[in-house]
PDB file of C-alpha atoms in Angstrom:
ATOM      1  CA  UNK A   1     -10.650 -12.112 -10.172  1.00 47.00           C
ATOM      2  CA  UNK A   2     -11.262 -15.851  -9.944  1.00 55.00           C
ATOM      3  CA  UNK A   3     -10.533 -17.235  -6.473  1.00 71.00           C
ATOM      4  CA  UNK A   4     -10.046 -20.661  -8.105  1.00 83.00           C
ATOM      5  CA  UNK A   5      -6.889 -19.444  -9.846  1.00 93.00           C
ATOM      6  CA  UNK A   6      -3.604 -19.921  -7.973  1.00 96.00           C
ATOM      7  CA  UNK A   7      -2.239 -16.653  -6.584  1.00 98.00           C
ATOM      8  CA  UNK A   8       1.473 -15.935  -6.212  1.00 98.00           C
ATOM      9  CA  UNK A   9       2.319 -12.955  -3.979  1.00 98.00           C
ATOM     10  CA  UNK A  10       5.878 -11.678  -4.430  1.00 98.00           C
ATOM     11  CA  UNK A  11       7.629  -9.759  -1.658  1.00 98.00           C
ATOM     12  CA  UNK A  12       9.814  -6.658  -1.951  1.00 98.00           C
ATOM     13  CA  UNK A  13      12.103  -6.854  -4.997  1.00 98.00           C
ATOM     14  CA  UNK A  14      14.177  -3.689  -4.406  1.00 98.00           C
ATOM     15  CA  UNK A  15      15.907  -3.679  -7.755  1.00 98.00           C
ATOM     16  CA  UNK A  16      16.881  -7.361  -7.743  1.00 98.00           C
ATOM     17  CA  UNK A  17      15.826  -8.109 -11.288  1.00 98.00           C
ATOM     18  CA  UNK A  18      18.357 -10.955 -11.221  1.00 97.00           C
ATOM     19  CA  UNK A  19      16.164 -12.707  -8.628  1.00 98.00           C
ATOM     20  CA  UNK A  20      12.774 -11.656  -9.979  1.00 98.00           C
ATOM     21  CA  UNK A  21      13.420 -13.115 -13.434  1.00 98.00           C
ATOM     22  CA  UNK A  22      14.033 -16.701 -12.219  1.00 98.00           C
ATOM     23  CA  UNK A  23      11.210 -16.411  -9.688  1.00 98.00           C
ATOM     24  CA  UNK A  24       8.725 -15.525 -12.426  1.00 98.00           C
ATOM     25  CA  UNK A  25      10.039 -18.442 -14.481  1.00 98.00           C
ATOM     26  CA  UNK A  26       9.626 -20.728 -11.468  1.00 98.00           C
ATOM     27  CA  UNK A  27       6.041 -19.519 -11.056  1.00 98.00           C
ATOM     28  CA  UNK A  28       5.291 -20.326 -14.692  1.00 97.00           C
ATOM     29  CA  UNK A  29       6.643 -23.841 -14.209  1.00 97.00           C
ATOM     30  CA  UNK A  30       4.881 -24.328 -10.870  1.00 97.00           C
ATOM     31  CA  UNK A  31       1.482 -23.184 -12.144  1.00 95.00           C
ATOM     32  CA  UNK A  32       1.709 -25.305 -15.305  1.00 91.00           C
ATOM     33  CA  UNK A  33      -1.511 -24.450 -17.193  1.00 85.00           C
ATOM     34  CA  UNK A  34      -3.564 -23.038 -14.297  1.00 92.00           C
ATOM     35  CA  UNK A  35      -3.570 -19.347 -15.381  1.00 93.00           C
ATOM     36  CA  UNK A  36      -1.847 -17.982 -12.268  1.00 96.00           C
ATOM     37  CA  UNK A  37      -2.354 -14.493 -10.881  1.00 97.00           C
ATOM     38  CA  UNK A  38       0.813 -12.773  -9.702  1.00 98.00           C
ATOM     39  CA  UNK A  39       0.498 -10.014  -7.099  1.00 98.00           C
ATOM     40  CA  UNK A  40       3.571  -7.861  -6.601  1.00 99.00           C
ATOM     41  CA  UNK A  41       3.471  -6.552  -3.033  1.00 98.00           C
ATOM     42  CA  UNK A  42       5.363  -3.369  -3.885  1.00 98.00           C
ATOM     43  CA  UNK A  43       8.827  -1.853  -3.478  1.00 98.00           C
ATOM     44  CA  UNK A  44       9.925  -3.056  -6.871  1.00 98.00           C
ATOM     45  CA  UNK A  45      12.589  -0.352  -6.968  1.00 98.00           C
ATOM     46  CA  UNK A  46      15.451   1.249  -4.984  1.00 98.00           C
ATOM     47  CA  UNK A  47      18.561  -0.054  -3.226  1.00 97.00           C
ATOM     48  CA  UNK A  48      19.290  -2.922  -5.626  1.00 96.00           C
ATOM     49  CA  UNK A  49      21.226  -2.637  -8.903  1.00 95.00           C
ATOM     50  CA  UNK A  50      18.482  -2.832 -11.536  1.00 97.00           C
ATOM     51  CA  UNK A  51      15.208  -1.107 -10.692  1.00 98.00           C
ATOM     52  CA  UNK A  52      14.535  -0.282 -14.337  1.00 98.00           C
ATOM     53  CA  UNK A  53      14.713  -3.932 -15.379  1.00 98.00           C
ATOM     54  CA  UNK A  54      12.681  -5.001 -12.345  1.00 98.00           C
ATOM     55  CA  UNK A  55       9.844  -2.683 -13.398  1.00 98.00           C
ATOM     56  CA  UNK A  56      10.207  -3.957 -16.948  1.00 98.00           C
ATOM     57  CA  UNK A  57       9.736  -7.522 -15.692  1.00 98.00           C
ATOM     58  CA  UNK A  58       6.621  -6.492 -13.752  1.00 98.00           C
ATOM     59  CA  UNK A  59       5.210  -4.877 -16.880  1.00 98.00           C
ATOM     60  CA  UNK A  60       5.923  -8.005 -18.924  1.00 98.00           C
ATOM     61  CA  UNK A  61       4.360 -10.192 -16.224  1.00 98.00           C
ATOM     62  CA  UNK A  62       1.021  -8.457 -16.758  1.00 98.00           C
ATOM     63  CA  UNK A  63       0.976  -9.897 -20.280  1.00 97.00           C
ATOM     64  CA  UNK A  64       2.515 -13.196 -19.247  1.00 97.00           C
ATOM     65  CA  UNK A  65       0.069 -13.750 -16.384  1.00 97.00           C
ATOM     66  CA  UNK A  66      -3.237 -11.991 -17.220  1.00 96.00           C
ATOM     67  CA  UNK A  67      -5.080 -10.561 -14.243  1.00 96.00           C
ATOM     68  CA  UNK A  68      -1.909  -9.899 -12.275  1.00 97.00           C
ATOM     69  CA  UNK A  69      -1.683  -6.814 -10.039  1.00 98.00           C
ATOM     70  CA  UNK A  70       0.869  -4.421  -8.601  1.00 98.00           C
ATOM     71  CA  UNK A  71       0.426  -3.062  -5.081  1.00 98.00           C
ATOM     72  CA  UNK A  72       2.114   0.321  -4.702  1.00 98.00           C
ATOM     73  CA  UNK A  73       4.908   0.311  -2.126  1.00 98.00           C
ATOM     74  CA  UNK A  74       6.287   3.328  -0.307  1.00 98.00           C
ATOM     75  CA  UNK A  75       9.423   3.283  -2.474  1.00 98.00           C
ATOM     76  CA  UNK A  76       7.359   3.004  -5.642  1.00 98.00           C
ATOM     77  CA  UNK A  77       5.336   5.989  -4.489  1.00 98.00           C
ATOM     78  CA  UNK A  78       8.471   8.155  -4.385  1.00 98.00           C
ATOM     79  CA  UNK A  79       9.097   7.305  -8.040  1.00 98.00           C
ATOM     80  CA  UNK A  80       5.478   7.939  -8.986  1.00 98.00           C
ATOM     81  CA  UNK A  81       5.544  11.373  -7.332  1.00 98.00           C
ATOM     82  CA  UNK A  82       8.832  12.176  -9.059  1.00 98.00           C
ATOM     83  CA  UNK A  83       7.387  11.270 -12.449  1.00 98.00           C
ATOM     84  CA  UNK A  84       4.333  13.431 -11.803  1.00 98.00           C
ATOM     85  CA  UNK A  85       6.368  16.434 -10.655  1.00 97.00           C
ATOM     86  CA  UNK A  86       4.924  16.210  -7.149  1.00 97.00           C
ATOM     87  CA  UNK A  87       8.014  15.230  -5.175  1.00 97.00           C
ATOM     88  CA  UNK A  88       9.084  17.991  -2.799  1.00 95.00           C
ATOM     89  CA  UNK A  89      12.766  18.825  -2.403  1.00 95.00           C
ATOM     90  CA  UNK A  90      12.680  17.430   1.125  1.00 96.00           C
ATOM     91  CA  UNK A  91      11.119  14.139   0.043  1.00 96.00           C
ATOM     92  CA  UNK A  92      13.476  13.937  -2.928  1.00 97.00           C
ATOM     93  CA  UNK A  93      16.451  14.153  -0.558  1.00 96.00           C
ATOM     94  CA  UNK A  94      14.933  11.504   1.715  1.00 97.00           C
ATOM     95  CA  UNK A  95      14.302   9.233  -1.262  1.00 98.00           C
ATOM     96  CA  UNK A  96      17.676   9.630  -2.936  1.00 97.00           C
ATOM     97  CA  UNK A  97      19.918   9.730   0.122  1.00 93.00           C
ATOM     98  CA  UNK A  98      18.117   7.623   2.701  1.00 91.00           C
ATOM     99  CA  UNK A  99      15.953   5.174   0.798  1.00 95.00           C
ATOM    100  CA  UNK A 100      18.107   4.010  -2.080  1.00 97.00           C
ATOM    101  CA  UNK A 101      16.513   6.160  -4.758  1.00 98.00           C
ATOM    102  CA  UNK A 102      19.899   7.091  -6.212  1.00 97.00           C
ATOM    103  CA  UNK A 103      20.302   3.452  -7.277  1.00 98.00           C
ATOM    104  CA  UNK A 104      17.058   3.746  -9.230  1.00 98.00           C
ATOM    105  CA  UNK A 105      18.268   6.844 -11.081  1.00 98.00           C
ATOM    106  CA  UNK A 106      21.524   5.053 -11.908  1.00 97.00           C
ATOM    107  CA  UNK A 107      19.656   2.043 -13.278  1.00 98.00           C
ATOM    108  CA  UNK A 108      17.993   4.286 -15.867  1.00 98.00           C
ATOM    109  CA  UNK A 109      20.949   6.633 -16.474  1.00 98.00           C
ATOM    110  CA  UNK A 110      24.143   4.798 -15.498  1.00 97.00           C
ATOM    111  CA  UNK A 111      27.150   7.002 -14.959  1.00 94.00           C
ATOM    112  CA  UNK A 112      25.089  10.193 -14.874  1.00 94.00           C
ATOM    113  CA  UNK A 113      23.982  12.467 -12.041  1.00 93.00           C
ATOM    114  CA  UNK A 114      20.648  13.811 -13.264  1.00 96.00           C
ATOM    115  CA  UNK A 115      18.346  16.044 -11.292  1.00 96.00           C
ATOM    116  CA  UNK A 116      15.001  14.517 -10.390  1.00 97.00           C
ATOM    117  CA  UNK A 117      13.390  16.597 -13.143  1.00 97.00           C
ATOM    118  CA  UNK A 118      15.927  15.457 -15.766  1.00 97.00           C
ATOM    119  CA  UNK A 119      15.433  11.865 -14.664  1.00 98.00           C
ATOM    120  CA  UNK A 120      11.644  12.195 -14.890  1.00 98.00           C
ATOM    121  CA  UNK A 121      11.891  13.660 -18.391  1.00 98.00           C
ATOM    122  CA  UNK A 122      14.082  10.730 -19.484  1.00 98.00           C
ATOM    123  CA  UNK A 123      11.662   8.142 -18.081  1.00 98.00           C
ATOM    124  CA  UNK A 124       8.686   9.823 -19.746  1.00 98.00           C
ATOM    125  CA  UNK A 125      10.503   9.818 -23.084  1.00 98.00           C
ATOM    126  CA  UNK A 126      11.780   6.240 -23.068  1.00 98.00           C
ATOM    127  CA  UNK A 127       9.918   4.317 -20.332  1.00 98.00           C
ATOM    128  CA  UNK A 128       6.578   6.027 -19.967  1.00 98.00           C
ATOM    129  CA  UNK A 129       4.932   2.622 -19.607  1.00 98.00           C
ATOM    130  CA  UNK A 130       6.623   2.439 -16.190  1.00 98.00           C
ATOM    131  CA  UNK A 131       4.753   5.600 -15.196  1.00 98.00           C
ATOM    132  CA  UNK A 132       1.504   4.038 -16.405  1.00 98.00           C
ATOM    133  CA  UNK A 133       2.273   0.893 -14.429  1.00 98.00           C
ATOM    134  CA  UNK A 134       2.696   2.844 -11.191  1.00 98.00           C
ATOM    135  CA  UNK A 135      -0.367   5.035 -11.796  1.00 98.00           C
ATOM    136  CA  UNK A 136      -2.523   1.934 -12.167  1.00 98.00           C
ATOM    137  CA  UNK A 137      -1.133   0.232  -9.051  1.00 98.00           C
ATOM    138  CA  UNK A 138      -3.452  -0.769  -6.206  1.00 98.00           C
ATOM    139  CA  UNK A 139      -3.437   0.148  -2.533  1.00 98.00           C
ATOM    140  CA  UNK A 140      -4.639  -3.338  -1.658  1.00 98.00           C
ATOM    141  CA  UNK A 141      -6.021  -6.419  -3.382  1.00 98.00           C
ATOM    142  CA  UNK A 142      -8.615  -8.681  -1.754  1.00 97.00           C
ATOM    143  CA  UNK A 143      -9.006 -12.259  -2.984  1.00 96.00           C
ATOM    144  CA  UNK A 144     -11.087 -14.734  -1.025  1.00 94.00           C
ATOM    145  CA  UNK A 145      -9.959 -14.857   2.596  1.00 95.00           C
ATOM    146  CA  UNK A 146      -6.751 -12.862   2.002  1.00 97.00           C
ATOM    147  CA  UNK A 147      -5.938  -9.178   1.642  1.00 98.00           C
ATOM    148  CA  UNK A 148      -2.688  -8.305  -0.117  1.00 98.00           C
ATOM    149  CA  UNK A 149      -1.019  -5.027   0.883  1.00 98.00           C
ATOM    150  CA  UNK A 150       2.469  -3.576   0.948  1.00 98.00           C
ATOM    151  CA  UNK A 151       3.092  -2.697   4.604  1.00 98.00           C
ATOM    152  CA  UNK A 152       0.017  -3.751   6.557  1.00 98.00           C
ATOM    153  CA  UNK A 153      -3.258  -2.368   7.864  1.00 98.00           C
ATOM    154  CA  UNK A 154      -4.239  -0.356  10.919  1.00 98.00           C
ATOM    155  CA  UNK A 155      -6.034  -2.492  13.530  1.00 98.00           C
ATOM    156  CA  UNK A 156      -9.631  -1.554  14.246  1.00 97.00           C
ATOM    157  CA  UNK A 157     -10.171   0.138  10.872  1.00 97.00           C
ATOM    158  CA  UNK A 158     -12.306  -1.616   8.218  1.00 97.00           C
ATOM    159  CA  UNK A 159     -10.314  -2.713   5.175  1.00 98.00           C
ATOM    160  CA  UNK A 160     -12.457  -0.546   2.911  1.00 97.00           C
ATOM    161  CA  UNK A 161     -11.525   2.621   4.822  1.00 98.00           C
ATOM    162  CA  UNK A 162      -7.812   2.030   5.445  1.00 98.00           C
ATOM    163  CA  UNK A 163      -5.582   5.066   4.982  1.00 97.00           C
ATOM    164  CA  UNK A 164      -3.291   4.793   1.950  1.00 98.00           C
ATOM    165  CA  UNK A 165      -0.314   5.958   4.022  1.00 98.00           C
ATOM    166  CA  UNK A 166      -0.855   3.099   6.478  1.00 98.00           C
ATOM    167  CA  UNK A 167      -1.091   0.575   3.641  1.00 98.00           C
ATOM    168  CA  UNK A 168       2.358   1.670   2.467  1.00 98.00           C
ATOM    169  CA  UNK A 169       4.167   2.631   5.681  1.00 98.00           C
ATOM    170  CA  UNK A 170       2.726   1.067   8.848  1.00 98.00           C
ATOM    171  CA  UNK A 171       4.932  -1.160  10.981  1.00 98.00           C
ATOM    172  CA  UNK A 172       4.697  -1.722  14.761  1.00 98.00           C
ATOM    173  CA  UNK A 173       0.976  -1.035  15.220  1.00 98.00           C
ATOM    174  CA  UNK A 174       0.279  -3.711  12.616  1.00 98.00           C
ATOM    175  CA  UNK A 175       3.105  -6.153  13.321  1.00 97.00           C
ATOM    176  CA  UNK A 176       2.461  -6.198  17.082  1.00 96.00           C
ATOM    177  CA  UNK A 177      -1.306  -6.708  16.768  1.00 97.00           C
ATOM    178  CA  UNK A 178      -2.378 -10.126  18.025  1.00 95.00           C
ATOM    179  CA  UNK A 179      -6.081  -9.992  17.134  1.00 96.00           C
ATOM    180  CA  UNK A 180      -7.655 -11.063  13.893  1.00 96.00           C
ATOM    181  CA  UNK A 181      -8.298  -8.780  10.929  1.00 97.00           C
ATOM    182  CA  UNK A 182     -11.196  -9.044   8.469  1.00 97.00           C
ATOM    183  CA  UNK A 183      -8.901 -11.103   6.227  1.00 97.00           C
ATOM    184  CA  UNK A 184      -5.518 -12.745   6.564  1.00 97.00           C
ATOM    185  CA  UNK A 185      -3.098  -9.953   5.614  1.00 98.00           C
ATOM    186  CA  UNK A 186      -0.332 -10.846   3.167  1.00 98.00           C
ATOM    187  CA  UNK A 187       2.382  -8.198   3.212  1.00 98.00           C
ATOM    188  CA  UNK A 188       5.972  -7.141   2.612  1.00 98.00           C
ATOM    189  CA  UNK A 189       7.685  -3.883   3.689  1.00 98.00           C
ATOM    190  CA  UNK A 190       9.292  -5.221   6.882  1.00 98.00           C
ATOM    191  CA  UNK A 191      11.957  -7.876   6.272  1.00 97.00           C
ATOM    192  CA  UNK A 192      11.375 -11.019   8.304  1.00 96.00           C
ATOM    193  CA  UNK A 193      13.744 -11.731  11.189  1.00 93.00           C
ATOM    194  CA  UNK A 194      14.369 -15.262   9.909  1.00 92.00           C
ATOM    195  CA  UNK A 195      15.120 -14.192   6.297  1.00 94.00           C
ATOM    196  CA  UNK A 196      12.416 -16.695   5.387  1.00 93.00           C
ATOM    197  CA  UNK A 197       8.650 -16.287   4.926  1.00 95.00           C
ATOM    198  CA  UNK A 198       6.755 -16.246   8.208  1.00 95.00           C
ATOM    199  CA  UNK A 199       3.172 -17.294   8.946  1.00 95.00           C
ATOM    200  CA  UNK A 200       1.261 -15.789  11.861  1.00 95.00           C
ATOM    201  CA  UNK A 201      -2.370 -16.379  12.871  1.00 94.00           C
ATOM    202  CA  UNK A 202      -3.446 -13.055  11.346  1.00 96.00           C
ATOM    203  CA  UNK A 203      -0.820 -12.317   8.675  1.00 97.00           C
ATOM    204  CA  UNK A 204       1.770 -13.767   6.318  1.00 97.00           C
ATOM    205  CA  UNK A 205       5.081 -11.918   5.898  1.00 97.00           C
ATOM    206  CA  UNK A 206       6.753 -12.345   2.520  1.00 97.00           C
ATOM    207  CA  UNK A 207       9.566  -9.765   2.512  1.00 98.00           C
ATOM    208  CA  UNK A 208      12.700 -11.905   2.882  1.00 97.00           C
ATOM    209  CA  UNK A 209      15.025  -8.938   2.353  1.00 97.00           C
ATOM    210  CA  UNK A 210      16.041  -9.625  -1.250  1.00 98.00           C
ATOM    211  CA  UNK A 211      18.415  -6.674  -1.447  1.00 97.00           C
ATOM    212  CA  UNK A 212      20.419  -7.688   1.631  1.00 95.00           C
ATOM    213  CA  UNK A 213      19.879 -11.461   1.789  1.00 96.00           C
ATOM    214  CA  UNK A 214      19.761 -12.429  -1.873  1.00 96.00           C
ATOM    215  CA  UNK A 215      16.459 -14.248  -1.251  1.00 97.00           C
ATOM    216  CA  UNK A 216      13.208 -13.282  -3.027  1.00 98.00           C
ATOM    217  CA  UNK A 217       9.991 -15.056  -2.035  1.00 98.00           C
ATOM    218  CA  UNK A 218       6.556 -15.716  -3.482  1.00 98.00           C
ATOM    219  CA  UNK A 219       3.739 -17.009  -1.279  1.00 98.00           C
ATOM    220  CA  UNK A 220       1.447 -19.431  -3.118  1.00 97.00           C
ATOM    221  CA  UNK A 221      -2.292 -19.566  -2.435  1.00 96.00           C
ATOM    222  CA  UNK A 222      -4.481 -22.306  -3.857  1.00 95.00           C
ATOM    223  CA  UNK A 223      -8.079 -23.143  -3.061  1.00 90.00           C
ATOM    224  CA  UNK A 224      -8.455 -25.323   0.047  1.00 88.00           C
ATOM    225  CA  UNK A 225      -4.672 -25.798   0.346  1.00 91.00           C
ATOM    226  CA  UNK A 226      -2.377 -24.336   3.027  1.00 92.00           C
ATOM    227  CA  UNK A 227      -0.086 -21.571   1.755  1.00 95.00           C
ATOM    228  CA  UNK A 228       3.324 -22.596   0.496  1.00 96.00           C
ATOM    229  CA  UNK A 229       6.308 -20.660  -0.763  1.00 97.00           C
ATOM    230  CA  UNK A 230       8.780 -20.443  -3.609  1.00 98.00           C
ATOM    231  CA  UNK A 231      12.115 -18.822  -2.738  1.00 97.00           C
ATOM    232  CA  UNK A 232      14.837 -17.870  -5.192  1.00 97.00           C
ATOM    233  CA  UNK A 233      18.150 -17.560  -3.359  1.00 96.00           C
ATOM    234  CA  UNK A 234      21.405 -16.161  -4.696  1.00 95.00           C
ATOM    235  CA  UNK A 235      24.392 -18.475  -4.406  1.00 91.00           C
ATOM    236  CA  UNK A 236      28.064 -18.037  -5.206  1.00 80.00           C
ATOM    237  CA  UNK A 237      29.239 -17.347  -8.763  1.00 73.00           C
ATOM    238  CA  UNK A 238      25.967 -15.607  -9.590  1.00 79.00           C
ATOM    239  CA  UNK A 239      23.852 -18.759  -9.554  1.00 90.00           C
ATOM    240  CA  UNK A 240      20.454 -19.062  -7.876  1.00 94.00           C
ATOM    241  CA  UNK A 241      18.598 -21.905  -6.212  1.00 94.00           C
ATOM    242  CA  UNK A 242      14.829 -22.336  -6.379  1.00 95.00           C
ATOM    243  CA  UNK A 243      13.408 -23.708  -3.133  1.00 94.00           C
ATOM    244  CA  UNK A 244       9.853 -24.844  -2.424  1.00 95.00           C
ATOM    245  CA  UNK A 245       8.759 -24.521   1.212  1.00 93.00           C
ATOM    246  CA  UNK A 246       5.568 -25.820   2.773  1.00 91.00           C
ATOM    247  CA  UNK A 247       3.630 -24.010   5.481  1.00 88.00           C
ATOM    248  CA  UNK A 248       4.982 -26.545   7.972  1.00 82.00           C
ATOM    249  CA  UNK A 249       8.551 -25.615   7.070  1.00 79.00           C
ATOM    250  CA  UNK A 250       7.855 -21.938   7.729  1.00 73.00           C
ATOM    251  CA  UNK A 251       5.820 -22.160  10.952  1.00 56.00           C
ATOM    252  CA  UNK A 252       8.509 -23.685  13.232  1.00 46.00           C
ATOM    253  CA  UNK A 253      10.796 -20.748  12.452  1.00 46.00           C
ATOM    254  CA  UNK A 254       8.404 -18.235  13.990  1.00 49.00           C
ATOM    255  CA  UNK A 255       8.751 -16.543  17.362  1.00 48.00           C
ATOM    256  CA  UNK A 256       5.941 -17.253  19.825  1.00 42.00           C
ATOM    257  CA  UNK A 257       2.851 -15.096  19.132  1.00 39.00           C
TER     258      UNK A 257
END
């Protein structure tokens, strides 16, 4: 992967295909002819109204922006396990009832109440490329001085030996860490308190809570330039605004670290 190419890291989508579509269009306009790389930081599905279409947009983005990558989020992992017949009854209940998985099933089979097995059979028959997409997803992506993950990393552990569960689930141990990591960590998973992207000395938080806030964010990384952001925000009457934020506009919003 060429570190000279601009990189756009998109935070948690959670079924908001209506926000992801204009954000990808905004990225295409912003990058002009620079061959951008898009990194999806995971949690494409669940909670929001259109997980199926959101995954479809990710799949299309791989052709639209060659070299792009998907980082597997903890919600995406539930779907992957379901499609591979490895989801336990306990985890299925946690996924469907507590983590918004029922919205994902409805996006594929609206108006139906399929079992997890029936749902998996349907996806394999009509959307098996979504299974392939999830199987090929990364735990982390390292480009230059940045490491892109879903949730974070465990302090004190080399990036090469991070536990996959930590990459998808960790919160406080990572978020509260004040020391430096091997790379600047770019992550989603935990919605920011400001509902805007946040820059810290050791990490950049990109999950602006799309499902709840109506704001989906991409962090933009270009060689020798401070990170900036593109936010797509839902407005009244179903319209969206595209906002471009500089690093300076994000930093004053941060709590003291």
